[in-house]
Short mmCIF file of C-alpha atoms in Angstrom, two decimals:
data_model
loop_
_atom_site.label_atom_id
_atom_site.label_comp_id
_atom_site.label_asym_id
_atom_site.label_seq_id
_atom_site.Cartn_x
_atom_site.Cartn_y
_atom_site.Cartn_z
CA UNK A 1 7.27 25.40 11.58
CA UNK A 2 4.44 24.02 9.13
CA UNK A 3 7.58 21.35 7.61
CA UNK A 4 7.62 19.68 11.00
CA UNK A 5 3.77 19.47 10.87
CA UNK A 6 3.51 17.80 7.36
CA UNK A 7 4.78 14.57 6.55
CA UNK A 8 4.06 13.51 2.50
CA UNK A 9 3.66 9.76 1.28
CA UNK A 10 4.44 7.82 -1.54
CA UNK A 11 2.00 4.74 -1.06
CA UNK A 12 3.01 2.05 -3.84
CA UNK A 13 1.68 -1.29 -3.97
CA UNK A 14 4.43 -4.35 -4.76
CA UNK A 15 4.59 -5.52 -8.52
CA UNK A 16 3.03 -8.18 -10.08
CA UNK A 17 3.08 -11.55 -8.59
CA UNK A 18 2.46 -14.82 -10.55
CA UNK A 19 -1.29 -15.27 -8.22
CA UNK A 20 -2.18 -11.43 -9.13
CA UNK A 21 -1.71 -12.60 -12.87
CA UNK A 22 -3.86 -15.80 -12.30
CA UNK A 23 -6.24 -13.28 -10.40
CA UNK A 24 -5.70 -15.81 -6.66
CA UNK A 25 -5.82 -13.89 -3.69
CA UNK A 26 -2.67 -13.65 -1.99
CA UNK A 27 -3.34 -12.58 1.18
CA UNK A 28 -0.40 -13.27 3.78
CA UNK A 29 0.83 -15.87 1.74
CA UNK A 30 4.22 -14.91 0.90
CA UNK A 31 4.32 -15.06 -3.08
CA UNK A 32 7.29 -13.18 -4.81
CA UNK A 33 7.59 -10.99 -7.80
CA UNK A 34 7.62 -11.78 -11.17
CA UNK A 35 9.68 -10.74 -13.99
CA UNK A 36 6.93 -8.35 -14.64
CA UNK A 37 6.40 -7.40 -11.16
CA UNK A 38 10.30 -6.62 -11.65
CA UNK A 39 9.99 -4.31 -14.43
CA UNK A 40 6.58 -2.41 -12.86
CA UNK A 41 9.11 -1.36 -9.93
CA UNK A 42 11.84 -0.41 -11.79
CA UNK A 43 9.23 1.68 -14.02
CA UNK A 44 7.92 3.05 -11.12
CA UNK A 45 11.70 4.81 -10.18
CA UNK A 46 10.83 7.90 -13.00
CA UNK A 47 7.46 8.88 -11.17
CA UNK A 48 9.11 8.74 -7.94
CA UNK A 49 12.45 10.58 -8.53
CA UNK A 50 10.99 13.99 -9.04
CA UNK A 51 10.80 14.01 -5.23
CA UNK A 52 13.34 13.83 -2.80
CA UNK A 53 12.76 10.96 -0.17
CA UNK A 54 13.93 10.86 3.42
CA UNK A 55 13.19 7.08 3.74
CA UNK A 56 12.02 4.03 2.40
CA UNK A 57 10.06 1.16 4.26
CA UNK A 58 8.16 -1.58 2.95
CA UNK A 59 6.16 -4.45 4.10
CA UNK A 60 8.09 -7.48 4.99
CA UNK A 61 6.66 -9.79 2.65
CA UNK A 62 8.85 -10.56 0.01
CA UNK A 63 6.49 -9.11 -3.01
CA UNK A 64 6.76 -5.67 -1.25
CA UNK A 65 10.76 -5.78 0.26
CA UNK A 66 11.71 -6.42 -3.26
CA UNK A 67 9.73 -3.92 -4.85
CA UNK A 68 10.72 -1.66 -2.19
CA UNK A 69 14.37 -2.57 -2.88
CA UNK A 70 14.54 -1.77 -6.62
CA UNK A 71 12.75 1.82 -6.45
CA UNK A 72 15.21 2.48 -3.64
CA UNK A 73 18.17 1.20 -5.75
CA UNK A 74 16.82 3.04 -8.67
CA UNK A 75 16.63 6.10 -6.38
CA UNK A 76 20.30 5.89 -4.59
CA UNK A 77 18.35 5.04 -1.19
CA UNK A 78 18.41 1.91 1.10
CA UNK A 79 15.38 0.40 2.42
CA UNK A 80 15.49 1.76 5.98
CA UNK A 81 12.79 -1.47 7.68
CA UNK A 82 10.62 -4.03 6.85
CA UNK A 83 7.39 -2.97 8.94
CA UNK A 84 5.67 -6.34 9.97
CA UNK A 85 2.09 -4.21 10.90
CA UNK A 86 2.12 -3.38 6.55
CA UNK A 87 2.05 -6.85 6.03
CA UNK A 88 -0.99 -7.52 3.53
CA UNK A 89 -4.67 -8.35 5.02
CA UNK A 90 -4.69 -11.90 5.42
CA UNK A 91 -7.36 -14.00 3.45
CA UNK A 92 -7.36 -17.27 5.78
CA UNK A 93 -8.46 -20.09 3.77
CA UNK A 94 -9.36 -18.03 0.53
CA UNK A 95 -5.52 -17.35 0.36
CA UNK A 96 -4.26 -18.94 -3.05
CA UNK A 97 -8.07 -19.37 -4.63
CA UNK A 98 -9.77 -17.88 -7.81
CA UNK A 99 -12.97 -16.78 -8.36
CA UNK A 100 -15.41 -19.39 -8.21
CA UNK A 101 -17.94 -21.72 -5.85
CA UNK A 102 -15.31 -22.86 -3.63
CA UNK A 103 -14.23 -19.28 -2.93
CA UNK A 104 -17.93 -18.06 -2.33
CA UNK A 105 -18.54 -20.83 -0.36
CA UNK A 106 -16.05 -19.47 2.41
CA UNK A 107 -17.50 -16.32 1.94
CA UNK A 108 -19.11 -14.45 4.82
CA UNK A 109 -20.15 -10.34 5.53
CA UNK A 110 -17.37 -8.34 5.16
CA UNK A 111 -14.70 -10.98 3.90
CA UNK A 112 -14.33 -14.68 4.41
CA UNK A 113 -14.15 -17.59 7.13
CA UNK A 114 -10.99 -16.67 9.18
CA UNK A 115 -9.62 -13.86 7.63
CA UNK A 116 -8.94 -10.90 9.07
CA UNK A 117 -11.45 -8.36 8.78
CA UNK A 118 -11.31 -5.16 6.43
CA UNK A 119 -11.40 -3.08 9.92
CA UNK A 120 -9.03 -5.01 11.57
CA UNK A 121 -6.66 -4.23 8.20
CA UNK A 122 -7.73 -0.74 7.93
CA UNK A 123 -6.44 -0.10 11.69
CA UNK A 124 -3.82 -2.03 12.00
CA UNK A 125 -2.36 -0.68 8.55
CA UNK A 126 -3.37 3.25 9.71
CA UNK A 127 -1.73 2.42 12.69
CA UNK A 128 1.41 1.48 11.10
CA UNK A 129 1.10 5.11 8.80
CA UNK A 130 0.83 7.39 11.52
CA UNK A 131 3.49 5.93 13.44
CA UNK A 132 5.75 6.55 10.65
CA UNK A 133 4.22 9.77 10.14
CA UNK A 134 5.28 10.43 13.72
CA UNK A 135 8.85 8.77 13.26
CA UNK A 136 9.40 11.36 10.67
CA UNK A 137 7.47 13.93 11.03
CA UNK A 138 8.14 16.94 8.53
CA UNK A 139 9.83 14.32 5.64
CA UNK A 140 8.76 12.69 2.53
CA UNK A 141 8.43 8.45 3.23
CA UNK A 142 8.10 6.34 0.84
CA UNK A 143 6.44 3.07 2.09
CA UNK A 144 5.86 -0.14 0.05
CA UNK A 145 2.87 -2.23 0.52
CA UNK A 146 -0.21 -4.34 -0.62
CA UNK A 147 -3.44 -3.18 -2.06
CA UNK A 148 -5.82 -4.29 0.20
CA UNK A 149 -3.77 -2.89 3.25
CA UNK A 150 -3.30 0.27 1.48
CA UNK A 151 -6.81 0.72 -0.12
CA UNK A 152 -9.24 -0.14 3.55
CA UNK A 153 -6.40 1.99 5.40
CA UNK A 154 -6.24 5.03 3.09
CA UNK A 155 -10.59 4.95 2.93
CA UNK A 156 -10.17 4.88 6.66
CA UNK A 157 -7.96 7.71 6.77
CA UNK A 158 -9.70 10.19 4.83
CA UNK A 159 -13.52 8.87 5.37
CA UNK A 160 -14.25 7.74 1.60
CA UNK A 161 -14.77 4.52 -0.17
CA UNK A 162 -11.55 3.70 -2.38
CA UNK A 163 -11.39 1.37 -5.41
CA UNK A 164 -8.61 -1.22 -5.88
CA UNK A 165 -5.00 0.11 -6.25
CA UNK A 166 -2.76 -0.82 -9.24
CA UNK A 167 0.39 -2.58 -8.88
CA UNK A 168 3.78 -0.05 -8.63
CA UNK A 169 1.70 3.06 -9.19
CA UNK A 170 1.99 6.41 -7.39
CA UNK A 171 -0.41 7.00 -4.36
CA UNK A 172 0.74 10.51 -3.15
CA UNK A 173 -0.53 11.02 0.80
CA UNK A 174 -0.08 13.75 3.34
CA UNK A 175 -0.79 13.63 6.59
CA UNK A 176 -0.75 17.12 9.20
CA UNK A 177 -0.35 16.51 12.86
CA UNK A 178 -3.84 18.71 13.16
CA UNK A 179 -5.68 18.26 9.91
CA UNK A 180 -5.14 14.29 9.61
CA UNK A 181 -4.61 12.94 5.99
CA UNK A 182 -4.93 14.60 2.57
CA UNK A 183 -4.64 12.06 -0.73
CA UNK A 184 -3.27 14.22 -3.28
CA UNK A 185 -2.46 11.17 -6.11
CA UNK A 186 -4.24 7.68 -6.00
CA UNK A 187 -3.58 5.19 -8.97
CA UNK A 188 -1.10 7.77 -10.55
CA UNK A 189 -4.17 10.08 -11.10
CA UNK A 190 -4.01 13.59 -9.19
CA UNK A 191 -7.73 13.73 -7.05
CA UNK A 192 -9.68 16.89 -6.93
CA UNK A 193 -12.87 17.51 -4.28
CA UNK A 194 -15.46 16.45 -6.79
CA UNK A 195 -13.11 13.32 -8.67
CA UNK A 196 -14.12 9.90 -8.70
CA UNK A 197 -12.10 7.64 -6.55
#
């Protein structure tokens, strides 16, 4: 019964929002999708549809539910939930800022004044995986989300240091009720043992 063991992941960040263009960090904040942002997720729909896909989830922010909502659209699906726990990391105060003094001068070890902390993220978000991976155990989920979230809680999962993800690319995990998580595809490239991440 190795299917009902092995539940596969397609891990897309939302499209491109008008703050990820002007480089602000979003955060929490609930900042839509632009008309670019629009096209990245329909674009996305060809990578994805070689797969079948049980179920689709997303974030509840409205960056990721509409993302979320064109792939499954492209794909003949329906977004199943919006999972409040794959909500982005929030930022606190840096939320909506650019590079620059003010932004450093919130800045503390391992984030900034009031925000959530990357290991705070990283469980809450690997959390929120494995309960899905429980949910539906044996099938392929695709789940819509936020870089941040998805970057500390995949380097959590598989014990390595992961760079920023792209918006509306393919981030192919697996996850074994025994063997914990396997990353097969991050940022649309295909990882071997000895690949950079």
């Amino acid at each position: 019964m190795e299917g009902m063991t092995f539940t596969t992941f397609a891990l897309v960040r939302h499209g491109q929002t008008d703050w990820n263009a002007e480089r602000r960090l979003q955060g929490a904040t609930d900042i839509p999708l632009n008309d670019v942002g629009r096209g990245q997720a329909r674009d996305a729909v060809a990578n994805l549809s070689g797969h079948q896909w049980d179920a689709v989830v997303s974030s509840p922010l409205s960056r990721a539910a509409e993302t979320a909502g064109l792939i499954a659209d492209g794909l003949g699906l329906t977004v199943a939930r919006h999972v409040p726990e794959l909500t982005e990391r929030s930022f606190g105060q840096a939320e909506g800022m650019q590079a620059g003094p003010e932004l450093e001068a919130l800045r503390i070890p391992g984030g900034f004044q009031g925000a959530e902390s990357e290991e705070e993220a990283a469980i809450r978000g690997l959390t929120a995986l494995e309960a899905l991976a429980e949910e539906f155990r044996g099938q392929r989920v695709l789940v819509v989300a936020h870089g941040t979230l998805l970057r500390v809680s995949l380097s959590r999962a598989i014990g390595r240091t992961l760079h920023s993800i792209d918006n509306a690319v393919l981030n192919l995990a697996h996850h074994h009720i025994d063997d914990g998580w396997q990353l097969e595809f991050y940022n649309g490239e295909r990882l071997t043992a000895d690949a950079p991440a």
